Amino acid sequence: MAASRPFNDDTAYWGVPWEEGYGYPQARRVGNEIFISGQFNHDEEGNLVAPAPLDADGRPSDFSSMGEQMRVSYDNIAKLLALYGATMQDVVEETLYVLDMDAAFAVVGKVRKAAYGTERPQAASNIIGVSRLAQRPQLIEIVCRAVIGAHAK
């Protein structure tokens, strides 16, 4: 199931179970701004991509899939932006929530630059370490705000 705008032109959904359970859209446009809810490592069917293995207590035990999870998260953001005619170049601010700061710093530069298609992405960026994310095998979640037409140079 691809990202879509089934209810109106200003909100977007993936059609995944947690949207209904939690009650939120994946993206919302207000004027020329697009607010993207936390995106993580799921495909368009809602299946986790590169899930981290869990220990006996249900916590991630290996953080080596951080880069792939980050890449998928950025891909999801790009797909949502495209619904509004925007691109990653329109992103003006992002916040990355990560379970392991060292694992994130080991890959974030390369993955982020590839996602934005430039060596110097022009989006303000924050990275915050957290103790848990929504899905247990999840290592990262990315939230962002875009301004249609910002096209950073």
PDB file of C-alpha atoms in Angstrom:
ATOM      1  CA  MET A   1       0.000   0.000   0.000  1.00  0.00           C
ATOM      2  CA  ALA A   2       1.526   3.298  -1.062  1.00  0.00           C
ATOM      3  CA  ALA A   3       1.304   6.559   0.809  1.00  0.00           C
ATOM      4  CA  SER A   4      -1.931   8.284  -0.090  1.00  0.00           C
ATOM      5  CA  ARG A   5      -4.295  11.101   0.810  1.00  0.00           C
ATOM      6  CA  PRO A   6      -7.624   9.246   1.198  1.00  0.00           C
ATOM      7  CA  PHE A   7      -9.507  11.757   3.358  1.00  0.00           C
ATOM      8  CA  ASN A   8      -8.449  15.128   2.001  1.00  0.00           C
ATOM      9  CA  ASP A   9      -5.616  16.854   0.177  1.00  0.00           C
ATOM     10  CA  ASP A  10      -3.953  18.052   3.368  1.00  0.00           C
ATOM     11  CA  THR A  11      -3.298  14.752   5.188  1.00  0.00           C
ATOM     12  CA  ALA A  12      -1.402  11.624   4.118  1.00  0.00           C
ATOM     13  CA  TYR A  13      -1.478   8.057   5.374  1.00  0.00           C
ATOM     14  CA  TRP A  14       0.321   4.774   4.746  1.00  0.00           C
ATOM     15  CA  GLY A  15      -2.702   2.668   5.689  1.00  0.00           C
ATOM     16  CA  VAL A  16      -0.740   0.811   8.368  1.00  0.00           C
ATOM     17  CA  PRO A  17      -2.434  -0.510  11.532  1.00  0.00           C
ATOM     18  CA  TRP A  18      -0.785   1.903  13.953  1.00  0.00           C
ATOM     19  CA  GLU A  19      -2.355   4.924  12.222  1.00  0.00           C
ATOM     20  CA  GLU A  20      -5.811   3.680  13.128  1.00  0.00           C
ATOM     21  CA  GLY A  21      -4.817   2.511  16.609  1.00  0.00           C
ATOM     22  CA  TYR A  22      -2.976   5.691  17.556  1.00  0.00           C
ATOM     23  CA  GLY A  23      -5.125   7.998  15.430  1.00  0.00           C
ATOM     24  CA  TYR A  24      -2.821  10.189  13.346  1.00  0.00           C
ATOM     25  CA  PRO A  25      -1.792  10.994   9.769  1.00  0.00           C
ATOM     26  CA  GLN A  26       1.751  10.482   8.507  1.00  0.00           C
ATOM     27  CA  ALA A  27       1.882  13.991   7.083  1.00  0.00           C
ATOM     28  CA  ARG A  28      -0.130  17.166   7.219  1.00  0.00           C
ATOM     29  CA  ARG A  29       0.106  20.192   4.975  1.00  0.00           C
ATOM     30  CA  VAL A  30      -0.775  23.615   6.350  1.00  0.00           C
ATOM     31  CA  GLY A  31      -0.378  26.312   3.730  1.00  0.00           C
ATOM     32  CA  ASN A  32       3.021  25.724   2.155  1.00  0.00           C
ATOM     33  CA  GLU A  33       4.393  23.788   5.155  1.00  0.00           C
ATOM     34  CA  ILE A  34       4.420  20.001   5.452  1.00  0.00           C
ATOM     35  CA  PHE A  35       4.741  18.360   8.855  1.00  0.00           C
ATOM     36  CA  ILE A  36       5.930  14.750   8.679  1.00  0.00           C
ATOM     37  CA  SER A  37       5.154  12.439  11.612  1.00  0.00           C
ATOM     38  CA  GLY A  38       7.936  10.174  12.854  1.00  0.00           C
ATOM     39  CA  GLN A  39       9.046   7.873  10.052  1.00  0.00           C
ATOM     40  CA  PHE A  40      10.879   4.645  10.680  1.00  0.00           C
ATOM     41  CA  ASN A  41      11.995   1.419   9.036  1.00  0.00           C
ATOM     42  CA  HIS A  42       8.783   0.063   7.546  1.00  0.00           C
ATOM     43  CA  ASP A  43       7.903  -0.693   3.966  1.00  0.00           C
ATOM     44  CA  GLU A  44       4.651   0.338   2.295  1.00  0.00           C
ATOM     45  CA  GLU A  45       2.919  -2.777   3.635  1.00  0.00           C
ATOM     46  CA  GLY A  46       3.870  -1.973   7.230  1.00  0.00           C
ATOM     47  CA  ASN A  47       6.559  -4.683   7.475  1.00  0.00           C
ATOM     48  CA  LEU A  48       9.726  -3.722   9.316  1.00  0.00           C
ATOM     49  CA  VAL A  49      12.860  -3.513   7.181  1.00  0.00           C
ATOM     50  CA  ALA A  50      16.143  -4.534   8.824  1.00  0.00           C
ATOM     51  CA  PRO A  51      14.614  -4.971  12.298  1.00  0.00           C
ATOM     52  CA  ALA A  52      17.102  -5.136  15.149  1.00  0.00           C
ATOM     53  CA  PRO A  53      17.300  -8.481  16.957  1.00  0.00           C
ATOM     54  CA  LEU A  54      15.892  -8.358  20.471  1.00  0.00           C
ATOM     55  CA  ASP A  55      17.330  -9.720  23.706  1.00  0.00           C
ATOM     56  CA  ALA A  56      15.374 -11.734  26.279  1.00  0.00           C
ATOM     57  CA  ASP A  57      13.905  -8.505  27.699  1.00  0.00           C
ATOM     58  CA  GLY A  58      12.626  -7.343  24.296  1.00  0.00           C
ATOM     59  CA  ARG A  59      15.321  -4.685  23.806  1.00  0.00           C
ATOM     60  CA  PRO A  60      17.481  -4.343  20.682  1.00  0.00           C
ATOM     61  CA  SER A  61      20.689  -6.334  21.134  1.00  0.00           C
ATOM     62  CA  ASP A  62      22.473  -5.317  17.930  1.00  0.00           C
ATOM     63  CA  PHE A  63      22.585  -1.843  16.381  1.00  0.00           C
ATOM     64  CA  SER A  64      24.310  -2.756  13.104  1.00  0.00           C
ATOM     65  CA  SER A  65      21.129  -2.190  11.058  1.00  0.00           C
ATOM     66  CA  MET A  66      20.994   1.505  12.059  1.00  0.00           C
ATOM     67  CA  GLY A  67      22.132   2.654   8.601  1.00  0.00           C
ATOM     68  CA  GLU A  68      19.537   0.623   6.718  1.00  0.00           C
ATOM     69  CA  GLN A  69      16.772   1.691   9.110  1.00  0.00           C
ATOM     70  CA  MET A  70      17.831   5.310   8.647  1.00  0.00           C
ATOM     71  CA  ARG A  71      17.830   4.956   4.845  1.00  0.00           C
ATOM     72  CA  VAL A  72      14.314   3.473   4.846  1.00  0.00           C
ATOM     73  CA  SER A  73      13.102   6.256   7.158  1.00  0.00           C
ATOM     74  CA  TYR A  74      14.396   8.914   4.753  1.00  0.00           C
ATOM     75  CA  ASP A  75      12.858   7.036   1.798  1.00  0.00           C
ATOM     76  CA  ASN A  76       9.495   7.115   3.570  1.00  0.00           C
ATOM     77  CA  ILE A  77       9.849  10.853   4.153  1.00  0.00           C
ATOM     78  CA  ALA A  78      10.651  11.414   0.468  1.00  0.00           C
ATOM     79  CA  LYS A  79       7.567   9.425  -0.609  1.00  0.00           C
ATOM     80  CA  LEU A  80       5.308  11.459   1.667  1.00  0.00           C
ATOM     81  CA  LEU A  81       6.788  14.754   0.483  1.00  0.00           C
ATOM     82  CA  ALA A  82       6.231  13.708  -3.136  1.00  0.00           C
ATOM     83  CA  LEU A  83       2.470  13.566  -2.492  1.00  0.00           C
ATOM     84  CA  TYR A  84       2.611  17.353  -2.118  1.00  0.00           C
ATOM     85  CA  GLY A  85       5.047  18.008  -4.961  1.00  0.00           C
ATOM     86  CA  ALA A  86       7.911  18.518  -2.504  1.00  0.00           C
ATOM     87  CA  THR A  87      11.343  16.890  -2.218  1.00  0.00           C
ATOM     88  CA  MET A  88      13.997  16.407   0.419  1.00  0.00           C
ATOM     89  CA  GLN A  89      15.406  19.748  -0.746  1.00  0.00           C
ATOM     90  CA  ASP A  90      12.299  21.382   0.774  1.00  0.00           C
ATOM     91  CA  VAL A  91      13.017  19.998   4.263  1.00  0.00           C
ATOM     92  CA  VAL A  92      13.991  22.838   6.595  1.00  0.00           C
ATOM     93  CA  GLU A  93      14.190  20.972   9.913  1.00  0.00           C
ATOM     94  CA  GLU A  94      14.537  17.394  11.079  1.00  0.00           C
ATOM     95  CA  THR A  95      14.868  15.562  14.365  1.00  0.00           C
ATOM     96  CA  LEU A  96      16.346  12.090  14.577  1.00  0.00           C
ATOM     97  CA  TYR A  97      15.426  10.011  17.627  1.00  0.00           C
ATOM     98  CA  VAL A  98      17.896   7.159  18.136  1.00  0.00           C
ATOM     99  CA  LEU A  99      18.399   4.356  20.629  1.00  0.00           C
ATOM    100  CA  ASP A 100      22.188   4.347  20.329  1.00  0.00           C
ATOM    101  CA  MET A 101      24.062   7.572  19.634  1.00  0.00           C
ATOM    102  CA  ASP A 102      27.344   5.850  18.703  1.00  0.00           C
ATOM    103  CA  ALA A 103      25.632   3.605  16.143  1.00  0.00           C
ATOM    104  CA  ALA A 104      23.822   6.629  14.709  1.00  0.00           C
ATOM    105  CA  PHE A 105      26.952   8.780  14.434  1.00  0.00           C
ATOM    106  CA  ALA A 106      28.748   5.917  12.682  1.00  0.00           C
ATOM    107  CA  VAL A 107      26.323   6.098   9.722  1.00  0.00           C
ATOM    108  CA  VAL A 108      24.341   9.347   9.855  1.00  0.00           C
ATOM    109  CA  GLY A 109      26.669  11.464   7.729  1.00  0.00           C
ATOM    110  CA  LYS A 110      26.763   9.062   4.801  1.00  0.00           C
ATOM    111  CA  VAL A 111      23.063   8.134   4.905  1.00  0.00           C
ATOM    112  CA  ARG A 112      21.845  11.704   5.457  1.00  0.00           C
ATOM    113  CA  LYS A 113      23.967  13.122   2.616  1.00  0.00           C
ATOM    114  CA  ALA A 114      22.681  10.405   0.274  1.00  0.00           C
ATOM    115  CA  ALA A 115      19.063  11.076   1.283  1.00  0.00           C
ATOM    116  CA  TYR A 116      19.410  14.787   0.584  1.00  0.00           C
ATOM    117  CA  GLY A 117      21.561  14.240  -2.506  1.00  0.00           C
ATOM    118  CA  THR A 118      24.235  16.691  -1.379  1.00  0.00           C
ATOM    119  CA  GLU A 119      27.341  16.868   0.755  1.00  0.00           C
ATOM    120  CA  ARG A 120      25.847  19.786   2.700  1.00  0.00           C
ATOM    121  CA  PRO A 121      22.149  19.227   3.462  1.00  0.00           C
ATOM    122  CA  GLN A 122      20.506  22.556   4.248  1.00  0.00           C
ATOM    123  CA  ALA A 123      18.006  21.273   6.824  1.00  0.00           C
ATOM    124  CA  ALA A 124      18.514  22.197  10.459  1.00  0.00           C
ATOM    125  CA  SER A 125      19.055  18.919  12.271  1.00  0.00           C
ATOM    126  CA  ASN A 126      18.748  17.582  15.796  1.00  0.00           C
ATOM    127  CA  ILE A 127      19.677  14.132  17.054  1.00  0.00           C
ATOM    128  CA  ILE A 128      18.280  12.932  20.366  1.00  0.00           C
ATOM    129  CA  GLY A 129      18.990   9.716  22.241  1.00  0.00           C
ATOM    130  CA  VAL A 130      15.915   7.970  23.645  1.00  0.00           C
ATOM    131  CA  SER A 131      15.337   4.819  25.678  1.00  0.00           C
ATOM    132  CA  ARG A 132      12.565   3.309  23.534  1.00  0.00           C
ATOM    133  CA  LEU A 133      10.733   3.823  20.242  1.00  0.00           C
ATOM    134  CA  ALA A 134       7.269   2.669  19.130  1.00  0.00           C
ATOM    135  CA  GLN A 135       8.287  -0.678  17.597  1.00  0.00           C
ATOM    136  CA  ARG A 136      10.707  -2.719  19.706  1.00  0.00           C
ATOM    137  CA  PRO A 137      13.075  -3.646  16.796  1.00  0.00           C
ATOM    138  CA  GLN A 138      13.194   0.010  15.734  1.00  0.00           C
ATOM    139  CA  LEU A 139      16.487   1.894  16.225  1.00  0.00           C
ATOM    140  CA  ILE A 140      15.604   5.289  14.735  1.00  0.00           C
ATOM    141  CA  GLU A 141      12.665   7.571  13.983  1.00  0.00           C
ATOM    142  CA  ILE A 142      12.858  10.791  11.963  1.00  0.00           C
ATOM    143  CA  VAL A 143      10.450  13.736  12.198  1.00  0.00           C
ATOM    144  CA  CYS A 144      10.685  16.694   9.850  1.00  0.00           C
ATOM    145  CA  ARG A 145       9.137  19.873   8.553  1.00  0.00           C
ATOM    146  CA  ALA A 146       9.308  21.029   4.955  1.00  0.00           C
ATOM    147  CA  VAL A 147       8.364  24.251   3.217  1.00  0.00           C
ATOM    148  CA  ILE A 148       7.119  23.759  -0.334  1.00  0.00           C
ATOM    149  CA  GLY A 149       9.374  25.700  -2.651  1.00  0.00           C
ATOM    150  CA  ALA A 150      12.232  26.083  -0.154  1.00  0.00           C
ATOM    151  CA  HIS A 151      14.555  24.102  -2.449  1.00  0.00           C
ATOM    152  CA  ALA A 152      17.754  24.682  -0.544  1.00  0.00           C
ATOM    153  CA  LYS A 153      20.675  25.404  -2.815  1.00  0.00           C
TER     154      LYS A 153
END
